[in-house]
Coordinates of N, CA and C in Angstrom, one line a residue:
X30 N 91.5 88.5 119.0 CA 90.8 88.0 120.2 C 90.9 86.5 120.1
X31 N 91.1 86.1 121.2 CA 91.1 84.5 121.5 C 90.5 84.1 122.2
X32 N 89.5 83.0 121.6 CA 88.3 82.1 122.1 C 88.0 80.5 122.2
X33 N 87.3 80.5 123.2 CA 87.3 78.9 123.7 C 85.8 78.8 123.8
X34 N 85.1 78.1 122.6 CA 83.3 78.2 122.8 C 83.2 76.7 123.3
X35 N 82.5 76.6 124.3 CA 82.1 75.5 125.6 C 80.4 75.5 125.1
X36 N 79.9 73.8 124.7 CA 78.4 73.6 124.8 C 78.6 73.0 126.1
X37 N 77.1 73.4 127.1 CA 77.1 72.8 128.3 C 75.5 72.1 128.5
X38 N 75.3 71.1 128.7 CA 74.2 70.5 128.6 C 73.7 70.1 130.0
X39 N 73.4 71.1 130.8 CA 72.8 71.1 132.0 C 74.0 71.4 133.2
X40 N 73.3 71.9 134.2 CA 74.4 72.8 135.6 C 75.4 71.5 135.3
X41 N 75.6 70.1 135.4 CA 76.4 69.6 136.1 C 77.4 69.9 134.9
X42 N 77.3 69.8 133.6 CA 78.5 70.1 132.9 C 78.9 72.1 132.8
X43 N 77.9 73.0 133.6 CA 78.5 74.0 133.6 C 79.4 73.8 134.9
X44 N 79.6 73.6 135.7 CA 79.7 73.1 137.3 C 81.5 72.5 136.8
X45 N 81.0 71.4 135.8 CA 82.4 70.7 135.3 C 83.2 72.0 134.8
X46 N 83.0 72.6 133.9 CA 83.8 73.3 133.1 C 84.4 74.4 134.2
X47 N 83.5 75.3 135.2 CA 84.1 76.1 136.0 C 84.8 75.6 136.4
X48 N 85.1 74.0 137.3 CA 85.8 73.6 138.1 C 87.2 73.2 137.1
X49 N 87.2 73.0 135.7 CA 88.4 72.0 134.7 C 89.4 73.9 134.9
X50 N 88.5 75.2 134.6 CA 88.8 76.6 134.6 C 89.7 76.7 136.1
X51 N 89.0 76.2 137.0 CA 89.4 76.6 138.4 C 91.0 76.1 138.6
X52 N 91.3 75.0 138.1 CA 92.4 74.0 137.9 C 93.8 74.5 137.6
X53 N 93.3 75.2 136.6 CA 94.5 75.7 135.2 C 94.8 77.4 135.3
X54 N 93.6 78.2 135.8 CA 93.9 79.5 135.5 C 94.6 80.3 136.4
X55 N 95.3 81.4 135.7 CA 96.8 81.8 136.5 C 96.2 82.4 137.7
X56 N 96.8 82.7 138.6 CA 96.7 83.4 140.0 C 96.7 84.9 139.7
X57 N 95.5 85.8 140.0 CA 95.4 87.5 139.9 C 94.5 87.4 138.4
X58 N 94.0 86.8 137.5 CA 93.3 86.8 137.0 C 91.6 87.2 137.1
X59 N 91.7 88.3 136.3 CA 89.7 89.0 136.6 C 89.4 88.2 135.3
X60 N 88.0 87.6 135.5 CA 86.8 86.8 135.0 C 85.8 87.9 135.0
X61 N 85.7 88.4 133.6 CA 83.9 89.2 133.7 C 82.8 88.2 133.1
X62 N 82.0 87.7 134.3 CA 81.2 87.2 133.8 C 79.8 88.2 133.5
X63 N 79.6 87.5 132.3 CA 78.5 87.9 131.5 C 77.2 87.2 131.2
X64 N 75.9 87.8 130.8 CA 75.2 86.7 130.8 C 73.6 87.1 131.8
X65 N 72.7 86.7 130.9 CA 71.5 87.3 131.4 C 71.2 87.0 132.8
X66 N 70.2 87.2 134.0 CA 69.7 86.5 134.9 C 69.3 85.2 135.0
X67 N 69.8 84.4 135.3 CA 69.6 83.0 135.5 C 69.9 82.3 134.3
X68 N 71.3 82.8 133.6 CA 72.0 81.7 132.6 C 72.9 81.3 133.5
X69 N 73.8 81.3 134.4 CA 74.5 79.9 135.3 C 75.7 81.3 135.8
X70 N 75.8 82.5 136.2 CA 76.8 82.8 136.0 C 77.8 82.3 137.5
X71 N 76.8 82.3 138.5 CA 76.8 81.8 139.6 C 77.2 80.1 139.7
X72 N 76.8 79.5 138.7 CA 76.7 77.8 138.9 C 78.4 78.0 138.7
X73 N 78.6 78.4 137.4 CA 80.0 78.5 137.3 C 80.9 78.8 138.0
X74 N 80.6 80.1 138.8 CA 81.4 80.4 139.9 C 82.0 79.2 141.2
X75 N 80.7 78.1 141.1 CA 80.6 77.4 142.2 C 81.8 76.3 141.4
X76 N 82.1 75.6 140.0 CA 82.7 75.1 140.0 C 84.5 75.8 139.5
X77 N 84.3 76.7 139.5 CA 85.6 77.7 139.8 C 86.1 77.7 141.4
X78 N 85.0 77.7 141.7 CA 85.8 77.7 143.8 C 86.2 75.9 144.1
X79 N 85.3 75.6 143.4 CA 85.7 74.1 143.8 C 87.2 73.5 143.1
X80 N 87.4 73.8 141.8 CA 88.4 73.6 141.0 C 89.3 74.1 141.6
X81 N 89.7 75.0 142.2 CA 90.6 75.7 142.8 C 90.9 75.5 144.4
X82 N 90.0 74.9 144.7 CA 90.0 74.3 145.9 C 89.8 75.1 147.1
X83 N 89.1 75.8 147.5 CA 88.8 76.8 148.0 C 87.2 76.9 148.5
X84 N 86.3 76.1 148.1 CA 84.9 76.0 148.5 C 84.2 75.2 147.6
X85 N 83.5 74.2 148.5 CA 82.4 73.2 147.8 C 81.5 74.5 147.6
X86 N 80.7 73.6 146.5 CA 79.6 74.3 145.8 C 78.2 74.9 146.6
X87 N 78.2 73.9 147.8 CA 77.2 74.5 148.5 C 77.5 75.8 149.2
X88 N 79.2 76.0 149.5 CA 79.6 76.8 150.1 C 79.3 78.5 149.2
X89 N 78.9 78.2 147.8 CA 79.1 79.3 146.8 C 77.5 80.1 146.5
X90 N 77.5 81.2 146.7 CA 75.8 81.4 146.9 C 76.6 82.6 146.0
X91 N 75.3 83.4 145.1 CA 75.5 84.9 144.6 C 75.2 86.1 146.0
X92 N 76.2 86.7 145.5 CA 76.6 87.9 146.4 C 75.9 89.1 146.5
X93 N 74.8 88.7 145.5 CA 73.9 89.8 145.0 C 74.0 90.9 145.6
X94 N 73.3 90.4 147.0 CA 73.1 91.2 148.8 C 74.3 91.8 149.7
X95 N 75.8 91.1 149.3 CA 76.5 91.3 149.7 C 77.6 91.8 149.2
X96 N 77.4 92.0 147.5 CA 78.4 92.8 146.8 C 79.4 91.5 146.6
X97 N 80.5 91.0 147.6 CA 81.3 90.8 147.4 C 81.1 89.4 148.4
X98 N 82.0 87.9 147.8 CA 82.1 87.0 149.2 C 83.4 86.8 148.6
X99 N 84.1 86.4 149.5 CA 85.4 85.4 149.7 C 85.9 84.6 150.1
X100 N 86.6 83.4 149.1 CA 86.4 81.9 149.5 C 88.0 81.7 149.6
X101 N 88.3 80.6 150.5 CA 89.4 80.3 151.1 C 90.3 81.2 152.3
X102 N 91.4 80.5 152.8 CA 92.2 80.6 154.0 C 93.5 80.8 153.7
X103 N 94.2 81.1 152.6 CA 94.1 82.7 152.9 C 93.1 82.6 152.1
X104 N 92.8 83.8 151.6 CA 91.6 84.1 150.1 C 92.0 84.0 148.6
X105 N 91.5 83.1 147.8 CA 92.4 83.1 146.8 C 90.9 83.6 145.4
X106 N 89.4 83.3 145.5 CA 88.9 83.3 145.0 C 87.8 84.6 145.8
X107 N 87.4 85.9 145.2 CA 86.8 86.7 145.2 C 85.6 86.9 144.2
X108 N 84.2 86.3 144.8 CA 83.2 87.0 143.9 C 82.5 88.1 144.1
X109 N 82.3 88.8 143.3 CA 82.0 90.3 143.0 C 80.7 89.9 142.3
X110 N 79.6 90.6 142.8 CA 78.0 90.7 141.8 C 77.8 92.4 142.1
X111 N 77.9 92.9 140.9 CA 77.3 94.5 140.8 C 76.4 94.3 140.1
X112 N 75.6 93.5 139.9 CA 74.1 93.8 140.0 C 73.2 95.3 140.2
X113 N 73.9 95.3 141.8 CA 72.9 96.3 142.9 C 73.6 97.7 142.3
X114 N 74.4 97.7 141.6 CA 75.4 99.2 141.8 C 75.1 99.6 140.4
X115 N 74.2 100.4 140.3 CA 73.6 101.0 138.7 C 74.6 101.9 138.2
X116 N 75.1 102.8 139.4 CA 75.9 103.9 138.8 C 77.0 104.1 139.8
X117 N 78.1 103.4 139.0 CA 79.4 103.6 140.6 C 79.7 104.8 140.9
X118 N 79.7 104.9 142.1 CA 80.5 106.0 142.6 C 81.8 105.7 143.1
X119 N 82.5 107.0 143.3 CA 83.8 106.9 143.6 C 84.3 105.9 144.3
X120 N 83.4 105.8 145.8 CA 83.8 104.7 147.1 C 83.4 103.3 146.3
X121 N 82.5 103.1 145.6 CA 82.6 101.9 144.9 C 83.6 101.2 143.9
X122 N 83.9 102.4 142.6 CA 85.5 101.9 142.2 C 86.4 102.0 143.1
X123 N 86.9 102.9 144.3 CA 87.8 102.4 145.1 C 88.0 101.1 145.2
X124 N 86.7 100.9 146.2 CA 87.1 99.1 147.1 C 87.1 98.0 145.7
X125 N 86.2 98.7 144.6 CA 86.5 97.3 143.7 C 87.7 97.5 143.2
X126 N 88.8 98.2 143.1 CA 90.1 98.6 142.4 C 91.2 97.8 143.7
X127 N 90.7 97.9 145.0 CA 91.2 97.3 145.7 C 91.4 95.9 145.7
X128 N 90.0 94.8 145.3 CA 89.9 93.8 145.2 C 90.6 93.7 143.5
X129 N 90.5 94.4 142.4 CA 90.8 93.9 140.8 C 92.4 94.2 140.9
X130 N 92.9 94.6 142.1 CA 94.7 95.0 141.8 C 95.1 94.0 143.0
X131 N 94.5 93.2 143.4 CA 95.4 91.9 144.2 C 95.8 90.7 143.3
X132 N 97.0 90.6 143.5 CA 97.9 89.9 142.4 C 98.0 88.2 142.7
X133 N 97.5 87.8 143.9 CA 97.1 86.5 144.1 C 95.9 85.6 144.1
X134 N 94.8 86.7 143.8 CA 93.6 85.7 144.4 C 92.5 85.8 142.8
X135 N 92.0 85.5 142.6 CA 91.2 85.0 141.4 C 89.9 86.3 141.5
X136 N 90.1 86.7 140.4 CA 88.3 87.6 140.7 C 87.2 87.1 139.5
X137 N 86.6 86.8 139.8 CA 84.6 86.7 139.4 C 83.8 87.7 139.6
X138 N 83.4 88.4 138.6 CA 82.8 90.0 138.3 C 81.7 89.9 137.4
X139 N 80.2 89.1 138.7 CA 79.3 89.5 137.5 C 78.8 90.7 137.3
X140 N 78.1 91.2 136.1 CA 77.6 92.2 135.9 C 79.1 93.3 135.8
X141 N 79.9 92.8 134.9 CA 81.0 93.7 134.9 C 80.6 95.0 134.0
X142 N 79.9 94.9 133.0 CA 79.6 96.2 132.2 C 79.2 97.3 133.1
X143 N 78.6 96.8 134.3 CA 78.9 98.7 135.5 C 79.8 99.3 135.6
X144 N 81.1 98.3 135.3 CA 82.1 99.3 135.8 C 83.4 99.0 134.5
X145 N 82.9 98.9 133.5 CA 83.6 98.7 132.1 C 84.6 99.3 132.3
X146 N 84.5 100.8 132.5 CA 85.9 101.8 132.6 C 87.1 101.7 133.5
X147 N 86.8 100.6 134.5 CA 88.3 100.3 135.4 C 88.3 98.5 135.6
X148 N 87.7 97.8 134.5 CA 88.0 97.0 134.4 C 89.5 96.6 133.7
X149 N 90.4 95.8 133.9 CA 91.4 95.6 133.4 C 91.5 94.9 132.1
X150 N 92.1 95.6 131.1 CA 92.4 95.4 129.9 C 92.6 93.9 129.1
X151 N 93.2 93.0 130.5 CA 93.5 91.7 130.2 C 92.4 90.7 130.9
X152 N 91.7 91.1 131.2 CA 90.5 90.4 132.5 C 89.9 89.5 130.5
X153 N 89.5 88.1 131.2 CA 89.3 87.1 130.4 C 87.4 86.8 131.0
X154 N 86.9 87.5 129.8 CA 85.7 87.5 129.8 C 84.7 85.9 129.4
X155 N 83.7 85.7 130.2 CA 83.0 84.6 130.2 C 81.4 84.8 130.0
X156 N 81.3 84.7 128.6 CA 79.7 85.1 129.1 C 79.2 83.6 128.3
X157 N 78.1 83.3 129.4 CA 76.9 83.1 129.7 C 75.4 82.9 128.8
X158 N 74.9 82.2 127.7 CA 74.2 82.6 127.2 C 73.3 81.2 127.3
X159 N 72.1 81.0 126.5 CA 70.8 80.0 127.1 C 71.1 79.6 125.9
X160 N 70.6 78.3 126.1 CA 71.2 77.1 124.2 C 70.1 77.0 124.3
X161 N 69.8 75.8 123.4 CA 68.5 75.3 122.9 C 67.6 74.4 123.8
X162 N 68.0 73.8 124.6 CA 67.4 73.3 125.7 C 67.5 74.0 127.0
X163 N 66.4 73.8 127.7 CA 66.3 74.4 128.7 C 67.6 74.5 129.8
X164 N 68.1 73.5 129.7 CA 69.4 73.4 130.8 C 70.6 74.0 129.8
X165 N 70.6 74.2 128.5 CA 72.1 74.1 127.8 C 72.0 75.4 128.0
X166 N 73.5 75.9 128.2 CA 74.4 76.7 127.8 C 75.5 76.6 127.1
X167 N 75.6 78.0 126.3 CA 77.1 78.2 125.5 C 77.7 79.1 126.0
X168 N 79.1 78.6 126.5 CA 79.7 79.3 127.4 C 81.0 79.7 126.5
X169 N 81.3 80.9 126.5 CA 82.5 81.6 125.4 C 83.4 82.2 126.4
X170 N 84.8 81.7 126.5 CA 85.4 82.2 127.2 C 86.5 83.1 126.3
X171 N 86.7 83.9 126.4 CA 87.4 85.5 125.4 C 88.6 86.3 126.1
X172 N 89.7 86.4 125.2 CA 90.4 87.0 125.6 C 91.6 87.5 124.9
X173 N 92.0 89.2 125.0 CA 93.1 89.5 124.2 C 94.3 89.2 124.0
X174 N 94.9 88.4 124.9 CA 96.1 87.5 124.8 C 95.8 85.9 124.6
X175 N 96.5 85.4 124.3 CA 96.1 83.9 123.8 C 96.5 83.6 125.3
X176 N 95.6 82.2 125.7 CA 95.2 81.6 127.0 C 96.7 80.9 127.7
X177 N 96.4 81.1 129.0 CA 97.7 80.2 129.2 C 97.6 79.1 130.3
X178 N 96.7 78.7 129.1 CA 95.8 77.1 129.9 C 95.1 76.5 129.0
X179 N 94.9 75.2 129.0 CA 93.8 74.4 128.0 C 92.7 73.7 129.0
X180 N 91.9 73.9 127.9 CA 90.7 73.3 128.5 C 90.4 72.0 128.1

């Protein structure tokens, strides 16, 4: 397993790090973020859409309500929140197998342990955890191939 442990000392340096991520990471890449309710999984997201150039931060809201948003013209950055989906059903891994097998556009999958069993093998996990101060996080970015990008 290969890892990249990030201290983040308030949104604006989780914000940074999504966006330095957004820059470098390959095209068709799944992101499971991980990470309790209100450790940043979403802040992140917002500097992943920006780094990539595809949506300011105000533009990036959780999808909680909406399952799924998509940012850019064409679409290159897909967030996914299963939150709401306790127990997938069929029509659910469908459309999300539809979105995890497009080979151009970036996916963001919070709450991926719903659907562990058709998550992709090489998807580069990000979880999320609360540091010692109120605003810090440690952000661990994991994966079974060594990275093909620096941070």
């Amino acid at each position: 397993m290969h890892r990249i442990v990030k201290h983040c000392h308030g949104v604006a340096e989780t914000l940074a790090l999504g966006r330095a991520l957004g820059q470098v990471v390959p095209a068709g890449t799944v992101m499971c973020l991980q990470g309790e309710m209100g450790a940043g999984k979403t802040h992140f997201v917002k500097g992943l859409a920006e780094g990539l150039g595809v949506a300011e931060q105000d533009h990036v809201i959780s999808p909680t309500y909406d399952l799924v948003h998509e940012h850019g013209d064409p679409c290159r950055l897909v967030h996914i929140d299963l939150y709401r989906i306790a127990v997938p059903g069929a029509e659910d891994v469908e459309w999300l197998l539809g979105y995890l097998n497009e080979a151009e556009t970036i996916k963001a999958v919070e709450w991926p342990e719903r659907i562990a069993d058709v998550m992709p093998q090489d998807a580069l996990t990000i979880a999320i955890a609360f540091g010692s101060g109120e605003e810090d996080r440690i952000i661990t970015l994991s994966a079974a191939q060594p990275f093909a990008f620096d941070l």
